[in-house]
Short mmCIF file of C-alpha atoms in Angstrom, two decimals:
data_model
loop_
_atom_site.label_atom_id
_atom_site.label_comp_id
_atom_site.label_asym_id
_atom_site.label_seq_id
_atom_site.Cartn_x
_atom_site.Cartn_y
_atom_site.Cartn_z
CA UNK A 1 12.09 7.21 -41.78
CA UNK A 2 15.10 9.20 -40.70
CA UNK A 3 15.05 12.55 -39.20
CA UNK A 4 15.88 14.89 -42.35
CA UNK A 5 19.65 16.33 -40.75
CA UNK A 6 20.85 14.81 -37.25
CA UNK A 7 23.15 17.16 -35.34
CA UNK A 8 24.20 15.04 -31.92
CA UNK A 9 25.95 17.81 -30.71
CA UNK A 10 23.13 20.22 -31.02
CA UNK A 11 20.60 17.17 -29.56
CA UNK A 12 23.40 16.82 -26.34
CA UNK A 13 23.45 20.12 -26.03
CA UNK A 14 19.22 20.08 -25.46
CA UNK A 15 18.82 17.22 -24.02
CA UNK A 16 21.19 17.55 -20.66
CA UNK A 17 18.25 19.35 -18.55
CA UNK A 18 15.62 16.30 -18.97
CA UNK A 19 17.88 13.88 -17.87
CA UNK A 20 19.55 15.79 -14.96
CA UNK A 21 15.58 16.46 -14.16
CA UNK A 22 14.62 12.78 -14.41
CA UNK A 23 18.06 12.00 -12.62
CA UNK A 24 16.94 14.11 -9.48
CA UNK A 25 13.43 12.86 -9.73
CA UNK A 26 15.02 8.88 -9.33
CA UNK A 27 17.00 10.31 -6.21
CA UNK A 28 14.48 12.25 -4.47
CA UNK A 29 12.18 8.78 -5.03
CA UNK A 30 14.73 6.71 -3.54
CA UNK A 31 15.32 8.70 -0.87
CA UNK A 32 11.66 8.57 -0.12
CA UNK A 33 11.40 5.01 -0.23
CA UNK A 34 14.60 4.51 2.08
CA UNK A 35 12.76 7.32 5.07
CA UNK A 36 9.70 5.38 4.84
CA UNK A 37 11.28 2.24 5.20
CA UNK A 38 13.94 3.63 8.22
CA UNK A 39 10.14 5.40 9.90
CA UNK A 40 8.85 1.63 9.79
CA UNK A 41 11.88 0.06 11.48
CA UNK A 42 12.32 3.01 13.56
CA UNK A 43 8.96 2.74 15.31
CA UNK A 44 8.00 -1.13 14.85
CA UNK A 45 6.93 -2.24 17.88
CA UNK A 46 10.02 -4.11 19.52
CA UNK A 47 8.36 -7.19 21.01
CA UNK A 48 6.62 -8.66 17.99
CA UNK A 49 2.94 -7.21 18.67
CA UNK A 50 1.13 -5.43 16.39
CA UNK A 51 -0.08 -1.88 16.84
CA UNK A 52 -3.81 -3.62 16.37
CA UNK A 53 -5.84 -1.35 18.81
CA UNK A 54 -8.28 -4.47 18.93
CA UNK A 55 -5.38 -6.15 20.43
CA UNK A 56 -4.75 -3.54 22.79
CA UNK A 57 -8.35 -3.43 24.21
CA UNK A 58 -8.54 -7.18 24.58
CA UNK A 59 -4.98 -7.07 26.83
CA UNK A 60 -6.48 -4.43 28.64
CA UNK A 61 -10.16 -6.44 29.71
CA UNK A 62 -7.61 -9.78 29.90
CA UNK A 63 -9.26 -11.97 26.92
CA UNK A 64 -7.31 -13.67 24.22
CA UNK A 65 -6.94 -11.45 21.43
CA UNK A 66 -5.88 -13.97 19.36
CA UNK A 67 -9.42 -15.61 19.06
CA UNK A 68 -12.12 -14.03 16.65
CA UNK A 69 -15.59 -14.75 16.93
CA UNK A 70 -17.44 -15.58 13.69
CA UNK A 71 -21.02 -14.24 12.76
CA UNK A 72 -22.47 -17.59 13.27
CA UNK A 73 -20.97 -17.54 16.83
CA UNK A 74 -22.81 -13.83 17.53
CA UNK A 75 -25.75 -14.47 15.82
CA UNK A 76 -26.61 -18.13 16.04
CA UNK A 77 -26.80 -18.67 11.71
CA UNK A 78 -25.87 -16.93 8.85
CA UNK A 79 -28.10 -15.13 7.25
CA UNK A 80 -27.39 -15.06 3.17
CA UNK A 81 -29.22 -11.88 2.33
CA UNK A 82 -30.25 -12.39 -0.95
CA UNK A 83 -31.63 -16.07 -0.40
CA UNK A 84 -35.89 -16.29 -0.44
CA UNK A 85 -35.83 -18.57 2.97
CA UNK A 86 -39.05 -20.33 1.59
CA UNK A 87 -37.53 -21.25 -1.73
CA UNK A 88 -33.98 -21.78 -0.97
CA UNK A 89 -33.14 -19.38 -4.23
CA UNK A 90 -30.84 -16.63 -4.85
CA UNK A 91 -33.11 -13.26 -5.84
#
């Protein structure tokens, strides 16, 4: 189906506002985009490191920061909390 009479001139003459609208909406995103991007660069730390406060606290007390310890490591096994230890079977 067709619309009934179709005036373009009329339809132009309507439909400049949306588009200048959803033109200005596209800009303002980019320009978002491009500030958040120029913030990151801007204030990325400059010698590689990451702004990882974990990191931070381990170069303060000296120890590799680099290393992780596991859960078996802190607490000797791992523990699956949903296993019956008798059975060997998932609840």
């Amino acid at each position: 189906m067709s619309a009934p009479d179709t005036n373009t001139e009329k339809q132009k003459k309507s439909h400049w506002p949306p588009l200048i609208a959803f033109a200005l909406v596209v800009i303002f995103g980019v320009g978002i985009i491009l500030y958040w991007a120029g913030e990151e660069i801007a204030t990325a730390p400059e010698d590689g490191v990451a702004n990882d406060p974990a990191a931070q606290q381990a170069e303060q007390d000296g120890s590799d920061a680099t290393t992780s310890e596991t859960i078996e490591d802190v607490e000797g096994e791992t523990v699956n909390p949903g296993l019956d230890e008798e059975t060997g079977i998932d609840n």
